[in-house]
Amino acid sequence: MPTASEPKDAQQIIATLESRGLRAENLSPVGVRPSLDAYVAQLWERRHFIWMDARHRVVTQNSRNRLGNIWLLLRPLMDAAFYFLIFGVILKTTREGIDNFAAYLIIGVLMFRATSTAITSAPSSLHNSRAMIRAFSFPRAAIPISAVLRQGMQMLWAVGAMLVMIMVLGEHELPNIMWPMILPVLALQWMMNLGLSFIFARLGFQIPDVSQLMSFVSRVLMYGSGVIFPIERFLTHPVAASVIQVNPVYQMLRAYRGILQHGTMPPPDAWLILGAWSLGLLVGGFVYFWRGEASYGGGQ
Amino acid sequence: MAEASDPDRTEAFTPIEEHPWVSPEDSPVTVVAHNVRMRYKVQRTDRKPRKGLAGKLTRKQMVSVAALRGVSFAVRSGEFVGLIGRNGSGKSTLLRTLAGLEPPSSGTVLTSAKPVLLGVSAALIPDLTGAENVKLGALAMGLTPAQADAAFEEVVELSALGDAIDLPMRTYSSGMAGRLKFAISLAADPAILMIDEALATGDATFAERSKKAMDQMLAKAGTVFLVNHAAQTIENMCSRAIWMERGQVVQDGDAVEVARKYRWFAHNLAMGEEAKAAGLLRDAILEGETQRREARLFEPASAAETDEPHGRRREAPELEPDPFTQVFNARTPSPKRTFLKTVLPDDPD
């Protein structure tokens, strides 16, 4: 019997088994992190599951309500109407230099919501899927991806509600030829949400307290991105102003408003900032999440 | 031996003659566990409220609980392995570790294929119909949509749900849901299947069907692990049994032989004959010693290199939550030294 100090090497174990006359040629370690390209390949193999899971969860979440999936449209409609009532009718807010504040507000609130949901729900997503993680093996990145897909499907309804409300309420924004340009901005937003979900899912798994912090982070982001009032008017300090300029959420909302309210194409630097953040967060977040892959089943 | 000399043994158990699976003589190794250990850190709260600030601060402390204390074995294809042992002996933890779902604190698990744990229910959505869940569960296990469609009829047939397959799954009885779960798990045609207490929910007809399905799988050179409290089930179905106690292997061998010893031990324990049960356990451990030594792949290097209790510094004190070890405390003058250390050493490896 060979003596070795704490042998962990699979090759050593196979060699020892074979020296005892057992056939052990096809063995490989279980529960270890695959290489990055193998991981992407595994995820791609599970795409049908991720898609079907996300779709059915969106459809069935309202199945016990009387109005069923009408709520998917009704909720953003009610939100938009509420903000219009408070700021457009009761407070009669007219910001200097902002025409149609009602539309400004509705676009800001409804489009920011998906990013805010992604940030606040990601830290607990692995914990909430614990039953699934401990029951069968699949690339764990499927969990944040499925969550962002669900949020994306709900967001499509919110976009519809938003378009209707800015036409109906306030100063009636009418469709213009640039409106389809919100689709690439939407795609970049989803990439960003997915990247953020990857990062905060792993962080929240390692340190559960992160989830307590996220509603605060989301609020800071809300005020720092001009969701309900134009932050750039109040920050005159050059450093603060340039910090705001590189904030991807600020650039994203400005792009939506420019397209929908004024029919203007976002400037190249806006595309550059938003695109760089989205791609960077997505790739960096994915790699960061993958590095923790073997650990997500552990803990008690 | 203790059980041979006992006259009421045959009355307590009349062995039911069924046909357990007979494993092939020579086949490749499919699952190897090498010195697998699992240790959890858990927060323990003292039940009695304490007085003073110091007492309040020390009321909660982190303790360390060992679930697996060095498990080693090799399983070949075509073997049907039953895991038996009392609650909390580490059976389910071992199964999750073997399936690669939970990383062990130390040790290595090697397999020849990706093991499938019968736990697909976690992916199912209660508001969907059984048929939709068959599709979802099959995709969750990594089948392509075409494979899922091809397996559909077979799954419905095995689950024996009939027209109930088109009703929402939340309307199913626990037995029906259990049958569907089992049928979906077999749809992936796994080479290594691990079952944790799942078959208890089905009725007699289903038990027959599931046995047939598993025998088919074994005949195709698969490997099945089955955790069950009822040693009778293990005895009837499996070819090999592993008796676990306190996170260690007591005996590993022929299913009928090991399961009967375990049943006799459990029977005495249930009857309140704790001293006798302890003696039976001790005999079984001594008897299994040679086998355990053989299962170890490498000689332990030195006492200093084992990770507990005197080697590495431990951050949390050890907690022994098993009430059965208290039995030894009451009967033997120094149980830690006479029983646990010599017969059931903390670290065999």
XYZ file of C-alpha atoms in Angstrom:
649
model
C 0.000 0.000 0.000
C 1.625 3.303 -1.035
C 2.105 5.913 1.618
C 1.422 9.533 0.799
C 0.671 12.585 2.828
C -2.909 13.750 2.151
C -3.185 12.747 -1.494
C -5.736 14.871 -3.278
C -4.594 14.307 -6.794
C -7.075 12.358 -8.890
C -4.210 10.725 -10.806
C -2.737 9.300 -7.602
C -6.094 7.837 -6.569
C -6.643 6.266 -9.990
C -3.122 4.824 -9.967
C -3.674 3.297 -6.520
C -7.005 1.777 -7.574
C -5.455 0.289 -10.685
C -2.574 -1.140 -8.692
C -5.211 -3.089 -6.783
C -6.551 -4.604 -9.973
C -9.596 -2.376 -10.358
C -10.605 -0.741 -13.628
C -10.576 2.985 -12.922
C -9.701 4.575 -16.239
C -12.693 6.916 -16.752
C -12.818 8.648 -13.373
C -12.751 12.403 -12.956
C -13.282 14.666 -9.923
C -16.850 15.708 -9.197
C -18.065 19.171 -8.173
C -15.065 21.089 -9.442
C -15.237 24.297 -11.430
C -15.068 23.679 -15.194
C -12.867 25.803 -17.431
C -14.401 29.067 -18.611
C -15.148 27.884 -22.142
C -16.570 24.567 -20.899
C -18.747 26.569 -18.525
C -20.091 28.749 -21.334
C -20.751 25.590 -23.361
C -22.689 24.035 -20.444
C -24.758 27.198 -20.090
C -25.517 27.154 -23.790
C -26.699 23.542 -23.483
C -29.112 24.589 -20.752
C -30.516 27.560 -22.710
C -33.831 25.792 -23.278
C -34.247 25.197 -19.563
C -33.326 28.792 -18.653
C -35.781 30.151 -21.204
C -38.640 27.826 -20.272
C -38.086 28.363 -16.546
C -38.096 32.158 -16.857
C -41.120 32.211 -19.174
C -43.234 29.922 -17.001
C -42.327 31.729 -13.808
C -43.407 35.078 -15.255
C -46.657 33.597 -16.553
C -47.549 31.650 -13.425
C -46.625 34.247 -10.804
C -49.992 35.985 -11.207
C -52.084 32.891 -11.847
C -53.744 33.027 -8.441
C -54.867 36.639 -8.932
C -58.290 37.339 -10.417
C -56.840 39.603 -13.078
C -53.941 37.246 -13.787
C -51.316 38.611 -16.105
C -53.189 41.879 -16.673
C -51.272 42.949 -13.569
C -48.053 42.903 -15.579
C -49.419 45.910 -17.505
C -51.601 47.369 -14.786
C -48.865 47.869 -12.217
C -46.594 50.119 -14.332
C -49.693 51.972 -15.654
C -50.779 52.731 -12.094
C -47.271 53.830 -11.126
C -47.030 56.185 -14.065
C -50.488 57.637 -13.380
C -49.581 58.134 -9.723
C -46.364 60.039 -10.468
C -48.205 62.164 -13.004
C -50.912 62.965 -10.450
C -48.454 63.974 -7.714
C -45.883 65.916 -9.703
C -47.833 66.995 -12.752
C -51.234 67.873 -11.301
C -51.099 68.370 -7.512
C -47.631 69.910 -7.140
C -47.708 71.417 -10.638
C -43.964 71.058 -10.819
C -42.400 72.740 -13.767
C -38.650 72.471 -13.747
C -36.843 75.227 -15.470
C -35.688 74.127 -18.876
C -37.512 70.812 -18.734
C -40.483 70.658 -20.955
C -43.071 67.988 -20.185
C -41.910 67.028 -16.724
C -44.580 64.301 -16.566
C -42.925 62.371 -19.400
C -39.471 63.052 -17.924
C -40.591 61.481 -14.664
C -42.469 58.505 -16.127
C -39.519 57.517 -18.321
C -37.089 57.888 -15.425
C -39.081 55.923 -12.878
C -40.215 53.041 -15.100
C -36.910 52.483 -16.881
C -34.808 52.719 -13.731
C -36.934 50.113 -12.016
C -35.477 47.082 -13.841
C -31.922 48.020 -12.874
C -32.959 48.717 -9.305
C -34.753 45.339 -9.093
C -31.694 43.563 -10.498
C -29.466 45.140 -7.838
C -31.768 44.554 -4.874
C -32.831 40.981 -5.696
C -29.459 39.596 -6.849
C -27.753 39.187 -3.426
C -30.422 36.774 -2.182
C -30.954 34.958 -5.494
C -28.556 32.071 -4.784
C -29.954 31.624 -1.299
C -33.517 31.587 -2.635
C -32.604 28.927 -5.195
C -30.922 26.789 -2.573
C -33.323 23.890 -3.010
C -32.505 23.730 -6.693
C -28.745 24.112 -6.197
C -28.647 21.286 -3.688
C -30.871 19.027 -5.736
C -29.228 18.818 -9.129
C -26.169 19.994 -10.933
C -26.322 22.662 -13.611
C -24.165 25.741 -14.251
C -25.196 28.060 -11.427
C -24.988 31.137 -13.661
C -28.366 29.949 -14.956
C -29.942 31.386 -11.792
C -28.988 35.069 -12.286
C -29.586 34.737 -16.029
C -33.092 33.381 -15.463
C -33.827 36.170 -12.964
C -32.715 38.897 -15.383
C -34.713 37.263 -18.187
C -37.821 37.377 -15.984
C -37.193 41.013 -15.144
C -36.656 41.693 -18.850
C -39.998 40.126 -19.791
C -41.785 42.155 -17.146
C -39.951 45.230 -18.346
C -41.314 44.833 -21.866
C -44.789 45.354 -20.418
C -43.517 48.358 -18.483
C -42.068 49.829 -21.697
C -45.456 49.409 -23.355
C -47.166 51.096 -20.421
C -44.611 53.883 -20.505
C -45.106 54.579 -24.208
C -48.881 54.724 -23.768
C -48.678 57.010 -20.734
C -46.316 59.574 -22.244
C -48.665 59.818 -25.215
C -51.770 60.180 -23.069
C -50.593 62.256 -20.117
C -48.977 65.689 -19.825
C -47.963 67.320 -23.050
C -48.595 64.247 -25.202
C -45.324 62.998 -26.678
C -46.159 61.602 -30.071
C -44.284 58.720 -31.714
C -41.423 59.792 -33.930
C -39.122 57.976 -36.285
C -36.399 57.660 -33.632
C -38.518 55.645 -31.156
C -37.196 52.222 -32.265
C -33.754 53.426 -31.176
C -34.719 52.643 -27.579
C -34.237 48.959 -28.421
C -30.403 49.040 -28.517
C -30.424 51.115 -25.315
C -32.699 48.500 -23.765
C -30.286 45.746 -24.843
C -27.376 47.569 -23.206
C -29.431 48.030 -20.034
C -30.118 44.284 -19.884
C -26.431 43.513 -20.346
C -25.641 45.880 -17.495
C -28.353 44.356 -15.264
C -27.022 40.873 -15.949
C -23.462 41.894 -15.097
C -24.611 43.546 -11.864
C -26.665 40.461 -10.990
C -23.635 38.174 -11.432
C -21.488 40.359 -9.176
C -24.038 40.882 -6.419
C -25.241 37.262 -6.507
C -21.763 36.015 -5.570
C -21.131 38.877 -3.129
C -24.472 38.275 -1.429
C -23.764 34.547 -1.213
C -20.442 35.147 0.538
C -21.683 38.012 2.736
C -25.468 37.829 3.249
C -25.418 41.335 4.779
C -24.916 42.749 1.291
C -28.636 42.364 0.643
C -29.388 44.778 3.492
C -27.159 47.341 1.848
C -28.671 47.102 -1.611
C -31.822 49.181 -1.083
C -29.523 51.954 0.107
C -27.239 51.566 -2.909
C -30.276 51.583 -5.167
C -31.479 54.858 -3.604
C -28.076 56.511 -3.999
C -28.064 55.413 -7.626
C -31.571 56.814 -8.079
C -30.610 60.308 -6.899
C -27.241 60.166 -8.608
C -28.698 59.290 -11.995
C -31.413 61.885 -12.405
C -34.367 59.525 -12.134
C -36.842 62.018 -10.656
C -35.051 65.337 -11.021
C -32.240 66.577 -13.245
C -29.189 66.083 -11.072
C -26.883 67.864 -13.503
C -28.579 71.216 -12.754
C -27.588 71.070 -9.101
C -24.023 69.878 -9.379
C -21.801 72.715 -10.433
C -18.549 71.336 -9.078
C -16.497 70.062 -12.050
C -15.428 66.805 -10.398
C -18.994 65.933 -9.329
C -20.252 66.837 -12.779
C -17.769 64.523 -14.504
C -18.608 61.712 -12.072
C -22.234 62.070 -13.074
C -21.228 62.051 -16.732
C -19.586 58.605 -16.499
C -22.509 57.123 -14.544
C -24.009 54.574 -16.975
C -27.510 54.804 -15.498
C -27.509 58.570 -15.976
C -26.372 58.157 -19.592
C -28.983 55.451 -20.150
C -31.882 57.571 -18.886
C -30.668 60.584 -20.867
C -30.596 58.419 -23.989
C -34.175 57.184 -23.411
C -35.446 60.730 -22.816
C -33.641 62.164 -25.796
C -35.075 59.533 -28.110
C -38.611 59.518 -26.763
C -39.096 63.215 -25.968
C -37.023 65.014 -28.556
C -36.418 62.437 -31.249
C -32.663 62.913 -30.997
C -30.048 60.231 -31.425
C -27.838 59.892 -28.313
C -24.359 61.405 -28.937
C -21.423 59.021 -29.583
C -19.881 59.601 -26.149
C -23.134 58.486 -24.500
C -23.051 55.230 -26.532
C -19.402 54.793 -25.685
C -19.856 55.241 -21.918
C -22.986 53.091 -21.737
C -21.550 50.398 -24.017
C -18.238 50.194 -22.162
C -19.964 49.845 -18.795
C -22.456 47.251 -20.039
C -19.856 45.086 -21.730
C -17.355 45.484 -18.887
C -19.902 44.622 -16.187
C -21.219 41.658 -18.161
C -17.832 40.078 -18.899
C -16.244 40.978 -15.548
C -19.340 39.909 -13.601
C -19.556 36.589 -15.437
C -15.912 35.723 -14.778
C -16.269 36.777 -11.135
C -19.361 34.584 -10.738
C -17.711 31.629 -12.499
C -14.739 31.731 -10.138
C -17.064 30.921 -7.214
C -18.917 28.150 -9.091
C -17.790 25.218 -6.909
C -18.730 26.980 -3.660
C -22.429 27.725 -4.255
C -23.656 24.353 -2.941
C -21.814 24.695 0.375
C -22.722 26.250 3.702
C -25.444 25.121 6.030
C -21.656 -13.033 18.128
C -24.379 -11.228 19.952
C -27.239 -11.683 17.528
C -26.537 -15.377 16.901
C -26.999 -16.192 20.555
C -30.239 -14.290 20.822
C -33.353 -16.445 20.609
C -35.964 -13.734 19.881
C -34.152 -12.530 16.828
C -35.871 -14.824 14.378
C -39.249 -13.891 15.782
C -38.648 -10.196 15.379
C -37.660 -10.493 11.753
C -38.994 -12.881 9.244
C -36.916 -12.162 6.169
C -39.029 -11.607 3.087
C -37.595 -13.558 0.193
C -37.351 -11.229 -2.769
C -34.756 -10.994 -5.456
C -32.208 -8.319 -4.756
C -30.016 -7.137 -7.562
C -26.930 -9.267 -8.116
C -23.984 -7.170 -9.190
C -21.551 -8.396 -11.860
C -18.250 -9.914 -10.792
C -15.909 -7.608 -12.645
C -16.789 -4.123 -13.864
C -15.148 -0.683 -13.964
C -15.180 1.593 -10.921
C -17.778 4.366 -11.223
C -17.672 6.198 -7.885
C -14.685 6.620 -5.565
C -14.783 8.473 -2.260
C -11.408 9.114 -0.727
C -11.297 10.273 2.901
C -14.346 12.530 2.482
C -14.985 14.829 5.438
C -17.666 17.406 6.017
C -17.733 19.854 8.865
C -20.309 22.585 9.433
C -19.985 25.657 11.590
C -23.258 26.329 13.329
C -24.388 28.954 15.778
C -25.456 27.441 19.077
C -27.668 29.381 21.485
C -27.723 28.467 25.142
C -31.315 27.717 26.103
C -31.173 29.322 29.540
C -31.021 33.121 29.510
C -27.874 34.280 31.223
C -27.354 37.179 33.551
C -24.945 40.046 33.045
C -23.320 41.461 29.946
C -20.604 38.791 29.782
C -23.235 36.053 29.992
C -25.349 37.659 27.275
C -22.359 37.971 24.990
C -21.304 34.359 25.435
C -24.809 32.928 25.137
C -24.364 32.428 21.415
C -21.247 30.715 20.175
C -20.127 29.039 16.994
C -19.711 25.301 17.295
C -18.313 22.831 14.832
C -20.375 19.787 13.851
C -18.817 16.922 11.944
C -21.210 15.323 9.467
C -18.665 13.080 7.732
C -15.445 11.925 9.356
C -13.392 10.312 6.663
C -15.432 8.083 4.345
C -13.622 5.968 1.750
C -14.987 3.401 -0.677
C -15.024 2.420 -4.326
C -18.203 1.387 -6.137
C -18.265 -0.457 -9.453
C -20.789 -0.226 -12.259
C -23.765 -2.515 -11.886
C -23.722 -2.207 -8.118
C -26.868 -1.162 -6.263
C -25.631 0.411 -3.043
C -27.904 1.044 -0.085
C -26.920 3.549 2.599
C -28.364 2.773 6.020
C -27.944 4.328 9.401
C -29.833 6.293 11.983
C -31.025 9.882 11.487
C -28.103 12.251 11.437
C -25.524 9.575 10.679
C -24.440 11.423 7.528
C -26.238 9.447 4.797
C -27.828 12.376 2.992
C -24.745 14.567 3.348
C -22.665 11.773 1.852
C -25.089 11.455 -1.049
C -25.020 15.208 -1.796
C -21.233 15.183 -1.631
C -20.990 12.175 -3.950
C -23.324 13.941 -6.377
C -20.976 16.936 -6.402
C -23.676 19.293 -5.137
C -21.909 20.203 -1.934
C -18.114 20.515 -1.761
C -16.601 18.417 1.052
C -14.442 20.123 3.688
C -11.647 17.785 2.614
C -11.273 14.619 0.598
C -11.921 13.729 -3.005
C -14.818 12.231 -4.940
C -14.206 10.800 -8.398
C -16.958 9.570 -10.706
C -17.057 8.144 -14.203
C -20.145 10.168 -15.209
C -22.189 13.037 -13.858
C -24.317 11.632 -11.003
C -28.026 12.478 -10.964
C -29.593 13.005 -7.558
C -33.305 12.341 -7.453
C -34.159 15.919 -6.635
C -35.650 17.255 -9.826
C -38.729 18.414 -7.891
C -36.832 21.555 -6.955
C -36.963 22.689 -10.574
C -40.665 21.987 -11.016
C -43.324 24.697 -10.792
C -46.496 23.683 -8.876
C -48.789 25.889 -10.967
C -47.828 24.123 -14.196
C -49.435 20.867 -15.292
C -47.663 17.548 -14.857
C -46.981 17.390 -18.588
C -45.372 20.847 -18.643
C -43.293 19.886 -15.629
C -42.077 16.719 -17.355
C -40.694 18.936 -20.107
C -39.239 21.467 -17.652
C -37.653 18.779 -15.462
C -36.136 17.002 -18.450
C -34.639 20.269 -19.728
C -33.350 21.020 -16.219
C -31.398 17.778 -16.245
C -29.722 18.830 -19.468
C -31.800 17.066 -22.124
C -32.399 18.798 -25.433
C -36.031 19.644 -26.320
C -36.049 16.800 -28.860
C -34.812 14.299 -26.249
C -37.367 15.624 -23.779
C -40.177 15.078 -26.274
C -38.901 11.582 -27.044
C -38.796 10.641 -23.357
C -42.226 12.123 -22.610
C -44.361 9.021 -23.241
C -42.050 6.835 -21.202
C -42.125 9.239 -18.251
C -45.923 9.436 -18.247
C -46.100 5.650 -18.508
C -43.726 5.090 -15.576
C -45.390 7.734 -13.409
C -48.762 6.002 -13.976
C -50.556 9.322 -13.655
C -52.948 8.809 -16.581
C -55.095 11.838 -17.351
C -53.928 13.580 -14.169
C -50.832 14.506 -16.145
C -52.784 17.482 -17.556
C -53.749 18.864 -14.140
C -51.665 21.448 -12.252
C -49.030 19.740 -10.133
C -50.189 21.507 -6.966
C -53.345 19.360 -7.079
C -51.325 16.097 -6.869
C -51.110 13.959 -3.773
C -47.606 13.544 -2.349
C -47.477 10.010 -3.743
C -48.402 11.180 -7.243
C -45.835 13.978 -7.123
C -43.215 11.502 -5.884
C -43.955 9.142 -8.764
C -43.678 11.942 -11.312
C -40.398 13.086 -9.768
C -38.913 9.609 -9.961
C -40.088 9.085 -13.527
C -38.591 12.390 -14.667
C -35.250 11.568 -13.029
C -35.001 8.333 -14.964
C -35.784 10.173 -18.221
C -32.234 11.533 -18.330
C -31.020 7.915 -18.485
C -28.363 8.575 -15.835
C -25.336 6.310 -15.489
C -25.173 7.084 -11.752
C -28.458 7.635 -9.930
C -28.752 8.676 -6.299
C -32.057 8.322 -4.497
C -32.761 9.879 -1.124
C -35.845 8.437 0.576
C -37.967 8.964 -2.505
C -39.585 5.605 -2.994
C -41.389 5.683 0.333
C -44.162 7.797 -1.193
C -45.245 5.431 -3.957
C -47.704 2.594 -3.501
C -47.079 -1.124 -4.093
C -47.751 -1.029 -7.851
C -45.343 1.831 -8.296
C -42.705 0.150 -6.137
C -42.803 -2.797 -8.541
C -42.511 -0.544 -11.582
C -39.698 1.536 -10.143
C -37.784 -1.603 -9.176
C -38.090 -2.834 -12.747
C -36.943 0.530 -14.127
C -33.931 0.526 -11.833
C -32.986 -3.060 -12.672
C -33.054 -2.080 -16.350
C -30.750 0.796 -15.561
C -28.382 -1.443 -13.601
C -28.360 -3.976 -16.422
C -27.111 -1.162 -18.692
C -24.048 -0.918 -16.427
C -25.370 1.908 -14.292
C -24.839 2.457 -10.586
C -27.577 3.258 -8.086
C -27.262 4.654 -4.572
C -30.302 4.434 -2.324
C -30.756 6.046 1.075
C -33.523 4.540 3.136
C -34.341 4.326 6.817
C -36.041 1.009 6.291
C -33.239 -1.538 6.151
C -35.818 -4.002 4.814
C -36.008 -2.052 1.554
C -32.209 -2.091 1.234
C -32.149 -5.806 1.962
C -34.772 -6.502 -0.693
C -33.362 -4.352 -3.472
C -29.655 -3.681 -3.112
C -26.567 -5.765 -3.788
C -24.368 -3.902 -1.329
C -25.031 -1.931 1.830
C -23.012 0.705 3.691
C -23.937 1.213 7.333
C -23.129 4.720 8.516
C -22.814 5.887 12.102
C -21.487 9.218 13.325
C -20.256 10.174 9.862
C -18.201 7.019 9.443
C -18.615 3.663 7.785
C -19.474 0.929 10.297
C -19.699 -1.889 7.789
C -19.629 -2.051 4.029
C -20.535 -5.284 2.361
C -23.224 -7.686 1.208
C -26.627 -5.984 1.483
C -28.439 -8.800 3.244
C -25.692 -9.380 5.789
C -25.125 -5.722 6.687
C -28.787 -4.724 6.602
C -29.760 -7.553 8.948
C -27.098 -6.574 11.451
C -28.271 -2.998 11.275
C -31.911 -4.002 11.722
C -31.061 -6.037 14.790
C -29.122 -3.087 16.222
C -31.929 -0.616 15.421
C -34.531 -2.983 16.843
C -32.720 -3.203 20.164
C -32.274 0.537 20.261
C -35.968 1.061 19.580
C -36.847 -1.380 22.362
C -34.809 0.669 24.818
C -32.024 -1.914 25.069
C -29.387 0.734 24.711
C -26.510 -1.149 26.305
C -27.131 -4.123 24.063
C -27.413 -1.887 20.999
C -24.117 -0.259 21.918
C -22.526 -3.710 22.171
C -23.894 -4.705 18.765
C -22.589 -1.495 17.258
C -19.196 -2.107 18.807
C -19.085 -5.665 17.426
C -20.081 -4.417 13.986
C -17.414 -1.714 14.063
C -14.731 -4.195 15.086
C -15.849 -6.572 12.392
C -15.775 -3.807 9.764
C -12.298 -2.648 10.745
C -10.423 -4.865 8.275
C -12.727 -3.845 5.478
C -12.351 -0.129 6.309
C -8.577 -0.483 6.358
C -8.706 -2.036 2.910
C -10.966 0.718 1.553
C -8.414 3.342 2.504
C -6.300 4.109 -0.502
C -3.322 5.476 1.367
C -1.828 4.976 4.778
C -2.347 7.927 7.081
C 0.879 9.884 6.994
C 1.071 10.948 10.615
C -1.225 11.998 13.427
C -0.170 15.611 13.017
C -1.490 15.733 9.476
C -5.023 14.648 10.265
C -7.132 17.749 10.566
C -8.595 17.121 14.002
C -8.623 17.290 16.930
C -5.003 17.913 17.918
C -3.468 18.927 14.590
C -4.642 22.219 13.161
C -6.003 24.847 15.503
C -9.768 24.827 15.432
C -11.708 28.076 15.605
C -14.924 26.605 16.990
C -15.394 24.053 19.760
C -16.719 20.641 18.784
C -20.374 19.849 19.383
C -21.654 16.301 19.509
C -25.372 16.625 18.860
C -26.126 12.913 18.728
C -27.987 11.810 21.848
C -26.961 8.192 21.319
C -23.358 8.925 22.290
C -24.793 9.992 25.662
C -25.695 6.346 26.119
C -22.046 5.462 26.240
C -21.372 8.262 28.674
C -23.817 6.745 31.146
C -22.607 3.151 30.803
C -18.866 3.367 30.491
C -16.652 5.138 32.993
C -14.584 7.028 30.467
C -16.388 6.628 27.168
C -14.230 9.057 25.240
C -11.167 6.962 25.894
C -12.497 3.431 26.099
C -15.128 3.413 23.409
C -14.935 6.301 21.023
C -11.184 6.589 20.780
C -10.329 2.930 20.496
C -13.234 1.391 18.684
C -14.635 4.351 16.778
C -11.598 6.572 16.373
C -12.306 10.118 15.359
C -10.024 9.927 12.383
C -9.220 6.604 10.857
C -7.242 8.270 8.120
